[in-house]
Amino acid sequence: MSSDIDVPSGGVTQNGGARPADGPARTSDRGAATRGALLAAARDVFCESGFAQAAVTDIVAKAGASVGSLYHHFNGKADLYLTLFEDFQGRQQERTREAINAVREAGEKDPMRQFIAGAGAYLNGCLDERDVARLFISGDGPPGFDRVMRQRLNKWARRNAALFHTADGGVDEALVTVLTGAMAGAVSEISLLDDEDAARRLADKIMAIVGTIRNPGTEQR
């Protein structure tokens, strides 16, 4: 749930012509840089202190910005947190998409194997960005964030369902529920482990077990 505040994009005039190099385009560039600095600072402060204990003054100080600039780009501390979450989920979705497309292009047609490729990429993303993955799974978020997490999980479940169609054209809801629940638990466990090597070993073991789950829709009899 990214910020709904419009940030001037700049770059062209209303008639399509380029703006002067020292005009609004440069101002827009500065605005984008400030916004990026605020998000980077918020990520560091949230990961170090948690959402509840993080102070807006600490974020703007780390970003080298002002409180006014923060509220120009975001609605507040919660909006920063939610924007970071959506940015992370966007990267995770891209990792998953690339992994599934790669195995499809290699000739893999089994939906379960495609799912395992995508789910493995998702877990690897949590391991590569353990600081933010842990932040979002810790339970220390703005009011209502648990609802946002449930909505994201449901959205992921619907996306998974596209891989698992039954012979009559329906969706294998039971299989989708089992796999989604397993992966939700996996994300939580590996994100909260302090030992990165142990987290990676656990992720590998989880994916090996998930790979043994029977897929009634494609299993040869």
PDB file of C-alpha atoms in Angstrom:
ATOM      1  CA  MET A   1       0.000   0.000   0.000  1.00  0.00           C
ATOM      2  CA  SER A   2       2.226   2.753  -1.258  1.00  0.00           C
ATOM      3  CA  SER A   3       1.799   6.431  -0.651  1.00  0.00           C
ATOM      4  CA  ASP A   4      -1.190   8.062  -2.324  1.00  0.00           C
ATOM      5  CA  ILE A   5       0.453  11.466  -2.310  1.00  0.00           C
ATOM      6  CA  ASP A   6       1.329  12.630  -5.817  1.00  0.00           C
ATOM      7  CA  VAL A   7       4.991  13.413  -6.268  1.00  0.00           C
ATOM      8  CA  PRO A   8       5.695  15.767  -9.206  1.00  0.00           C
ATOM      9  CA  SER A   9       7.349  13.770 -11.949  1.00  0.00           C
ATOM     10  CA  GLY A  10       8.625  16.678 -14.029  1.00  0.00           C
ATOM     11  CA  GLY A  11      10.633  16.368 -17.199  1.00  0.00           C
ATOM     12  CA  VAL A  12       8.230  17.666 -19.860  1.00  0.00           C
ATOM     13  CA  THR A  13       5.864  20.574 -20.274  1.00  0.00           C
ATOM     14  CA  GLN A  14       2.156  20.162 -20.942  1.00  0.00           C
ATOM     15  CA  ASN A  15       2.733  20.481 -24.673  1.00  0.00           C
ATOM     16  CA  GLY A  16       5.371  17.759 -24.616  1.00  0.00           C
ATOM     17  CA  GLY A  17       8.430  19.990 -24.855  1.00  0.00           C
ATOM     18  CA  ALA A  18      11.438  19.593 -22.643  1.00  0.00           C
ATOM     19  CA  ARG A  19      11.716  21.901 -19.654  1.00  0.00           C
ATOM     20  CA  PRO A  20      14.836  24.002 -19.153  1.00  0.00           C
ATOM     21  CA  ALA A  21      17.638  22.095 -17.482  1.00  0.00           C
ATOM     22  CA  ASP A  22      17.654  24.425 -14.485  1.00  0.00           C
ATOM     23  CA  GLY A  23      13.848  24.565 -14.124  1.00  0.00           C
ATOM     24  CA  PRO A  24      11.231  22.316 -12.521  1.00  0.00           C
ATOM     25  CA  ALA A  25      12.852  19.130 -13.827  1.00  0.00           C
ATOM     26  CA  ARG A  26      15.850  19.722 -11.569  1.00  0.00           C
ATOM     27  CA  THR A  27      13.500  20.444  -8.674  1.00  0.00           C
ATOM     28  CA  SER A  28      11.692  17.192  -9.403  1.00  0.00           C
ATOM     29  CA  ASP A  29      15.003  15.322  -9.411  1.00  0.00           C
ATOM     30  CA  ARG A  30      15.783  16.773  -5.997  1.00  0.00           C
ATOM     31  CA  GLY A  31      12.326  15.738  -4.802  1.00  0.00           C
ATOM     32  CA  ALA A  32      12.851  12.172  -6.012  1.00  0.00           C
ATOM     33  CA  ALA A  33      16.261  12.054  -4.336  1.00  0.00           C
ATOM     34  CA  THR A  34      14.770  13.323  -1.072  1.00  0.00           C
ATOM     35  CA  ARG A  35      11.986  10.754  -1.240  1.00  0.00           C
ATOM     36  CA  GLY A  36      14.510   7.972  -1.829  1.00  0.00           C
ATOM     37  CA  ALA A  37      16.681   9.187   1.034  1.00  0.00           C
ATOM     38  CA  LEU A  38      13.680   9.241   3.373  1.00  0.00           C
ATOM     39  CA  LEU A  39      12.750   5.665   2.439  1.00  0.00           C
ATOM     40  CA  ALA A  40      16.324   4.443   2.909  1.00  0.00           C
ATOM     41  CA  ALA A  41      16.548   6.182   6.269  1.00  0.00           C
ATOM     42  CA  ALA A  42      13.169   4.830   7.346  1.00  0.00           C
ATOM     43  CA  ARG A  43      14.279   1.321   6.452  1.00  0.00           C
ATOM     44  CA  ASP A  44      17.398   1.662   8.618  1.00  0.00           C
ATOM     45  CA  VAL A  45      15.569   3.228  11.558  1.00  0.00           C
ATOM     46  CA  PHE A  46      12.660   0.767  11.458  1.00  0.00           C
ATOM     47  CA  CYS A  47      15.008  -2.219  11.259  1.00  0.00           C
ATOM     48  CA  GLU A  48      17.091  -0.908  14.154  1.00  0.00           C
ATOM     49  CA  SER A  49      14.347   0.370  16.464  1.00  0.00           C
ATOM     50  CA  GLY A  50      11.126  -1.217  15.228  1.00  0.00           C
ATOM     51  CA  PHE A  51       8.106   0.690  14.000  1.00  0.00           C
ATOM     52  CA  ALA A  52       6.654   1.638  17.373  1.00  0.00           C
ATOM     53  CA  GLN A  53       9.889   3.074  18.764  1.00  0.00           C
ATOM     54  CA  ALA A  54      11.031   4.772  15.560  1.00  0.00           C
ATOM     55  CA  ALA A  55      10.814   8.555  15.628  1.00  0.00           C
ATOM     56  CA  VAL A  56      10.138  10.767  12.636  1.00  0.00           C
ATOM     57  CA  THR A  57      12.904  13.084  13.832  1.00  0.00           C
ATOM     58  CA  ASP A  58      15.395  10.203  13.684  1.00  0.00           C
ATOM     59  CA  ILE A  59      14.323   9.363  10.135  1.00  0.00           C
ATOM     60  CA  VAL A  60      14.633  12.901   8.793  1.00  0.00           C
ATOM     61  CA  ALA A  61      17.957  13.404  10.574  1.00  0.00           C
ATOM     62  CA  LYS A  62      19.385  10.245   9.019  1.00  0.00           C
ATOM     63  CA  ALA A  63      18.039  11.275   5.601  1.00  0.00           C
ATOM     64  CA  GLY A  64      19.441  14.798   5.905  1.00  0.00           C
ATOM     65  CA  ALA A  65      15.944  16.124   5.263  1.00  0.00           C
ATOM     66  CA  SER A  66      13.301  18.079   7.154  1.00  0.00           C
ATOM     67  CA  VAL A  67      10.063  17.061   8.817  1.00  0.00           C
ATOM     68  CA  GLY A  68       8.245  19.207   6.272  1.00  0.00           C
ATOM     69  CA  SER A  69       9.800  17.334   3.357  1.00  0.00           C
ATOM     70  CA  LEU A  70       8.759  14.024   4.902  1.00  0.00           C
ATOM     71  CA  TYR A  71       5.144  15.127   5.090  1.00  0.00           C
ATOM     72  CA  HIS A  72       5.364  16.476   1.546  1.00  0.00           C
ATOM     73  CA  HIS A  73       6.166  13.011   0.212  1.00  0.00           C
ATOM     74  CA  PHE A  74       4.401  10.773   2.754  1.00  0.00           C
ATOM     75  CA  ASN A  75       1.437  10.886   5.081  1.00  0.00           C
ATOM     76  CA  GLY A  76       3.650  10.016   8.031  1.00  0.00           C
ATOM     77  CA  LYS A  77       5.554   7.189   9.666  1.00  0.00           C
ATOM     78  CA  ALA A  78       2.942   4.536   8.815  1.00  0.00           C
ATOM     79  CA  ASP A  79       2.957   5.561   5.155  1.00  0.00           C
ATOM     80  CA  LEU A  80       6.732   5.156   5.047  1.00  0.00           C
ATOM     81  CA  TYR A  81       6.395   1.678   6.527  1.00  0.00           C
ATOM     82  CA  LEU A  82       3.668   0.615   4.085  1.00  0.00           C
ATOM     83  CA  THR A  83       5.600   2.011   1.129  1.00  0.00           C
ATOM     84  CA  LEU A  84       8.661   0.010   2.152  1.00  0.00           C
ATOM     85  CA  PHE A  85       6.462  -3.082   2.436  1.00  0.00           C
ATOM     86  CA  GLU A  86       4.973  -2.638  -1.027  1.00  0.00           C
ATOM     87  CA  ASP A  87       8.404  -1.960  -2.516  1.00  0.00           C
ATOM     88  CA  PHE A  88       9.701  -5.188  -0.966  1.00  0.00           C
ATOM     89  CA  GLN A  89       6.691  -7.157  -2.208  1.00  0.00           C
ATOM     90  CA  GLY A  90       7.212  -5.732  -5.673  1.00  0.00           C
ATOM     91  CA  ARG A  91      10.782  -7.039  -5.680  1.00  0.00           C
ATOM     92  CA  GLN A  92       9.566 -10.392  -4.385  1.00  0.00           C
ATOM     93  CA  GLN A  93       6.945 -10.631  -7.108  1.00  0.00           C
ATOM     94  CA  GLU A  94       9.579  -9.929  -9.745  1.00  0.00           C
ATOM     95  CA  ARG A  95      11.889 -12.607  -8.285  1.00  0.00           C
ATOM     96  CA  THR A  96       9.052 -15.125  -8.340  1.00  0.00           C
ATOM     97  CA  ARG A  97       8.014 -14.205 -11.878  1.00  0.00           C
ATOM     98  CA  GLU A  98      11.556 -14.518 -13.212  1.00  0.00           C
ATOM     99  CA  ALA A  99      12.061 -17.912 -11.551  1.00  0.00           C
ATOM    100  CA  ILE A 100       8.807 -19.361 -12.896  1.00  0.00           C
ATOM    101  CA  ASN A 101       9.456 -18.002 -16.376  1.00  0.00           C
ATOM    102  CA  ALA A 102      12.967 -19.477 -16.340  1.00  0.00           C
ATOM    103  CA  VAL A 103      11.794 -23.023 -15.606  1.00  0.00           C
ATOM    104  CA  ARG A 104       8.952 -22.681 -18.135  1.00  0.00           C
ATOM    105  CA  GLU A 105      11.413 -21.604 -20.812  1.00  0.00           C
ATOM    106  CA  ALA A 106      13.558 -24.611 -19.869  1.00  0.00           C
ATOM    107  CA  GLY A 107      10.588 -26.846 -20.694  1.00  0.00           C
ATOM    108  CA  GLU A 108       9.098 -27.453 -17.236  1.00  0.00           C
ATOM    109  CA  LYS A 109       5.324 -27.935 -17.511  1.00  0.00           C
ATOM    110  CA  ASP A 110       4.494 -29.422 -14.115  1.00  0.00           C
ATOM    111  CA  PRO A 111       2.666 -26.734 -12.070  1.00  0.00           C
ATOM    112  CA  MET A 112       4.161 -28.068  -8.843  1.00  0.00           C
ATOM    113  CA  ARG A 113       7.715 -27.695 -10.131  1.00  0.00           C
ATOM    114  CA  GLN A 114       6.879 -24.202 -11.338  1.00  0.00           C
ATOM    115  CA  PHE A 115       5.475 -23.368  -7.919  1.00  0.00           C
ATOM    116  CA  ILE A 116       8.602 -24.696  -6.199  1.00  0.00           C
ATOM    117  CA  ALA A 117      10.794 -22.516  -8.416  1.00  0.00           C
ATOM    118  CA  GLY A 118       8.771 -19.419  -7.598  1.00  0.00           C
ATOM    119  CA  ALA A 119       8.453 -20.203  -3.897  1.00  0.00           C
ATOM    120  CA  GLY A 120      12.166 -20.891  -3.647  1.00  0.00           C
ATOM    121  CA  ALA A 121      12.896 -17.517  -5.222  1.00  0.00           C
ATOM    122  CA  TYR A 122      10.541 -15.875  -2.720  1.00  0.00           C
ATOM    123  CA  LEU A 123      12.350 -17.483   0.214  1.00  0.00           C
ATOM    124  CA  ASN A 124      15.717 -16.491  -1.232  1.00  0.00           C
ATOM    125  CA  GLY A 125      14.450 -12.919  -1.409  1.00  0.00           C
ATOM    126  CA  CYS A 126      13.565 -13.067   2.285  1.00  0.00           C
ATOM    127  CA  LEU A 127      17.075 -14.335   3.002  1.00  0.00           C
ATOM    128  CA  ASP A 128      18.742 -11.708   0.814  1.00  0.00           C
ATOM    129  CA  GLU A 129      16.736  -8.946   2.511  1.00  0.00           C
ATOM    130  CA  ARG A 130      16.456 -10.465   5.965  1.00  0.00           C
ATOM    131  CA  ASP A 131      16.347  -7.084   7.704  1.00  0.00           C
ATOM    132  CA  VAL A 132      13.124  -5.953   6.040  1.00  0.00           C
ATOM    133  CA  ALA A 133      11.632  -9.449   5.891  1.00  0.00           C
ATOM    134  CA  ARG A 134      12.082  -9.703   9.659  1.00  0.00           C
ATOM    135  CA  LEU A 135      10.673  -6.201  10.132  1.00  0.00           C
ATOM    136  CA  PHE A 136       7.420  -7.042   8.354  1.00  0.00           C
ATOM    137  CA  ILE A 137       6.962 -10.434  10.015  1.00  0.00           C
ATOM    138  CA  SER A 138       7.802  -9.244  13.540  1.00  0.00           C
ATOM    139  CA  GLY A 139       4.301  -7.981  14.356  1.00  0.00           C
ATOM    140  CA  ASP A 140       5.615  -4.487  15.102  1.00  0.00           C
ATOM    141  CA  GLY A 141       3.807  -2.502  12.439  1.00  0.00           C
ATOM    142  CA  PRO A 142       1.252   0.287  12.170  1.00  0.00           C
ATOM    143  CA  PRO A 143      -2.366  -0.334  13.183  1.00  0.00           C
ATOM    144  CA  GLY A 144      -4.125  -2.456  10.584  1.00  0.00           C
ATOM    145  CA  PHE A 145      -0.935  -3.871   9.090  1.00  0.00           C
ATOM    146  CA  ASP A 146      -2.033  -7.414   9.951  1.00  0.00           C
ATOM    147  CA  ARG A 147      -4.965  -6.877   7.584  1.00  0.00           C
ATOM    148  CA  VAL A 148      -2.591  -5.713   4.852  1.00  0.00           C
ATOM    149  CA  MET A 149      -0.533  -8.869   5.372  1.00  0.00           C
ATOM    150  CA  ARG A 150      -3.622 -11.081   5.115  1.00  0.00           C
ATOM    151  CA  GLN A 151      -4.689  -9.343   1.922  1.00  0.00           C
ATOM    152  CA  ARG A 152      -1.232  -9.864   0.442  1.00  0.00           C
ATOM    153  CA  LEU A 153      -1.314 -13.551   1.431  1.00  0.00           C
ATOM    154  CA  ASN A 154      -4.733 -13.972  -0.176  1.00  0.00           C
ATOM    155  CA  LYS A 155      -3.497 -12.241  -3.319  1.00  0.00           C
ATOM    156  CA  TRP A 156      -0.514 -14.589  -3.436  1.00  0.00           C
ATOM    157  CA  ALA A 157      -2.861 -17.552  -2.958  1.00  0.00           C
ATOM    158  CA  ARG A 158      -4.950 -16.437  -5.946  1.00  0.00           C
ATOM    159  CA  ARG A 159      -1.804 -16.090  -8.024  1.00  0.00           C
ATOM    160  CA  ASN A 160      -0.730 -19.590  -7.003  1.00  0.00           C
ATOM    161  CA  ALA A 161      -4.157 -20.911  -7.916  1.00  0.00           C
ATOM    162  CA  ALA A 162      -3.490 -20.020 -11.538  1.00  0.00           C
ATOM    163  CA  LEU A 163      -0.886 -22.810 -11.597  1.00  0.00           C
ATOM    164  CA  PHE A 164      -3.165 -25.510 -10.209  1.00  0.00           C
ATOM    165  CA  HIS A 165      -6.261 -26.170 -12.318  1.00  0.00           C
ATOM    166  CA  THR A 166      -8.297 -29.346 -11.990  1.00  0.00           C
ATOM    167  CA  ALA A 167      -9.401 -31.481 -14.911  1.00  0.00           C
ATOM    168  CA  ASP A 168     -12.776 -29.726 -15.024  1.00  0.00           C
ATOM    169  CA  GLY A 169     -11.160 -26.299 -15.309  1.00  0.00           C
ATOM    170  CA  GLY A 170     -11.594 -25.396 -11.664  1.00  0.00           C
ATOM    171  CA  VAL A 171      -8.972 -24.650  -9.043  1.00  0.00           C
ATOM    172  CA  ASP A 172      -7.548 -27.158  -6.575  1.00  0.00           C
ATOM    173  CA  GLU A 173      -8.375 -25.031  -3.532  1.00  0.00           C
ATOM    174  CA  ALA A 174      -7.135 -27.617  -1.026  1.00  0.00           C
ATOM    175  CA  LEU A 175      -3.704 -27.820  -2.634  1.00  0.00           C
ATOM    176  CA  VAL A 176      -3.439 -24.042  -2.903  1.00  0.00           C
ATOM    177  CA  THR A 177      -4.375 -23.669   0.775  1.00  0.00           C
ATOM    178  CA  VAL A 178      -1.791 -26.237   1.894  1.00  0.00           C
ATOM    179  CA  LEU A 179       1.008 -24.730  -0.172  1.00  0.00           C
ATOM    180  CA  THR A 180       0.194 -21.145   0.757  1.00  0.00           C
ATOM    181  CA  GLY A 181       0.025 -21.986   4.452  1.00  0.00           C
ATOM    182  CA  ALA A 182       3.306 -23.875   4.283  1.00  0.00           C
ATOM    183  CA  MET A 183       5.068 -21.001   2.591  1.00  0.00           C
ATOM    184  CA  ALA A 184       3.633 -18.416   4.994  1.00  0.00           C
ATOM    185  CA  GLY A 185       5.062 -20.437   7.879  1.00  0.00           C
ATOM    186  CA  ALA A 186       8.380 -20.830   6.083  1.00  0.00           C
ATOM    187  CA  VAL A 187       8.711 -17.108   5.482  1.00  0.00           C
ATOM    188  CA  SER A 188       8.060 -16.424   9.164  1.00  0.00           C
ATOM    189  CA  GLU A 189      10.550 -18.995  10.441  1.00  0.00           C
ATOM    190  CA  ILE A 190      13.470 -18.152   8.179  1.00  0.00           C
ATOM    191  CA  SER A 191      12.972 -14.406   8.594  1.00  0.00           C
ATOM    192  CA  LEU A 192      13.140 -14.592  12.388  1.00  0.00           C
ATOM    193  CA  LEU A 193      16.186 -16.870  12.625  1.00  0.00           C
ATOM    194  CA  ASP A 194      19.300 -15.002  13.794  1.00  0.00           C
ATOM    195  CA  ASP A 195      21.755 -17.361  12.072  1.00  0.00           C
ATOM    196  CA  GLU A 196      21.700 -16.706   8.324  1.00  0.00           C
ATOM    197  CA  ASP A 197      23.369 -20.019   7.453  1.00  0.00           C
ATOM    198  CA  ALA A 198      20.821 -21.893   9.572  1.00  0.00           C
ATOM    199  CA  ALA A 199      18.035 -19.934   7.871  1.00  0.00           C
ATOM    200  CA  ARG A 200      19.310 -20.951   4.435  1.00  0.00           C
ATOM    201  CA  ARG A 201      19.590 -24.592   5.470  1.00  0.00           C
ATOM    202  CA  LEU A 202      16.048 -24.490   6.824  1.00  0.00           C
ATOM    203  CA  ALA A 203      14.783 -22.905   3.601  1.00  0.00           C
ATOM    204  CA  ASP A 204      16.399 -25.690   1.554  1.00  0.00           C
ATOM    205  CA  LYS A 205      14.856 -28.371   3.770  1.00  0.00           C
ATOM    206  CA  ILE A 206      11.423 -26.755   3.600  1.00  0.00           C
ATOM    207  CA  MET A 207      11.501 -26.597  -0.188  1.00  0.00           C
ATOM    208  CA  ALA A 208      12.610 -30.247  -0.331  1.00  0.00           C
ATOM    209  CA  ILE A 209       9.591 -31.235   1.777  1.00  0.00           C
ATOM    210  CA  VAL A 210       7.212 -29.036  -0.217  1.00  0.00           C
ATOM    211  CA  GLY A 211       8.482 -30.778  -3.325  1.00  0.00           C
ATOM    212  CA  THR A 212       7.141 -34.091  -2.033  1.00  0.00           C
ATOM    213  CA  ILE A 213       3.561 -32.835  -1.682  1.00  0.00           C
ATOM    214  CA  ARG A 214       1.282 -34.730  -4.046  1.00  0.00           C
ATOM    215  CA  ASN A 215      -0.317 -32.732  -6.850  1.00  0.00           C
ATOM    216  CA  PRO A 216      -3.524 -34.658  -7.754  1.00  0.00           C
ATOM    217  CA  GLY A 217      -4.063 -32.542 -10.827  1.00  0.00           C
ATOM    218  CA  THR A 218      -0.915 -33.681 -12.618  1.00  0.00           C
ATOM    219  CA  GLU A 219       0.135 -36.888 -10.911  1.00  0.00           C
ATOM    220  CA  GLN A 220       0.347 -39.794 -13.326  1.00  0.00           C
ATOM    221  CA  ARG A 221      -1.696 -42.787 -12.272  1.00  0.00           C
TER     222      ARG A 221
END
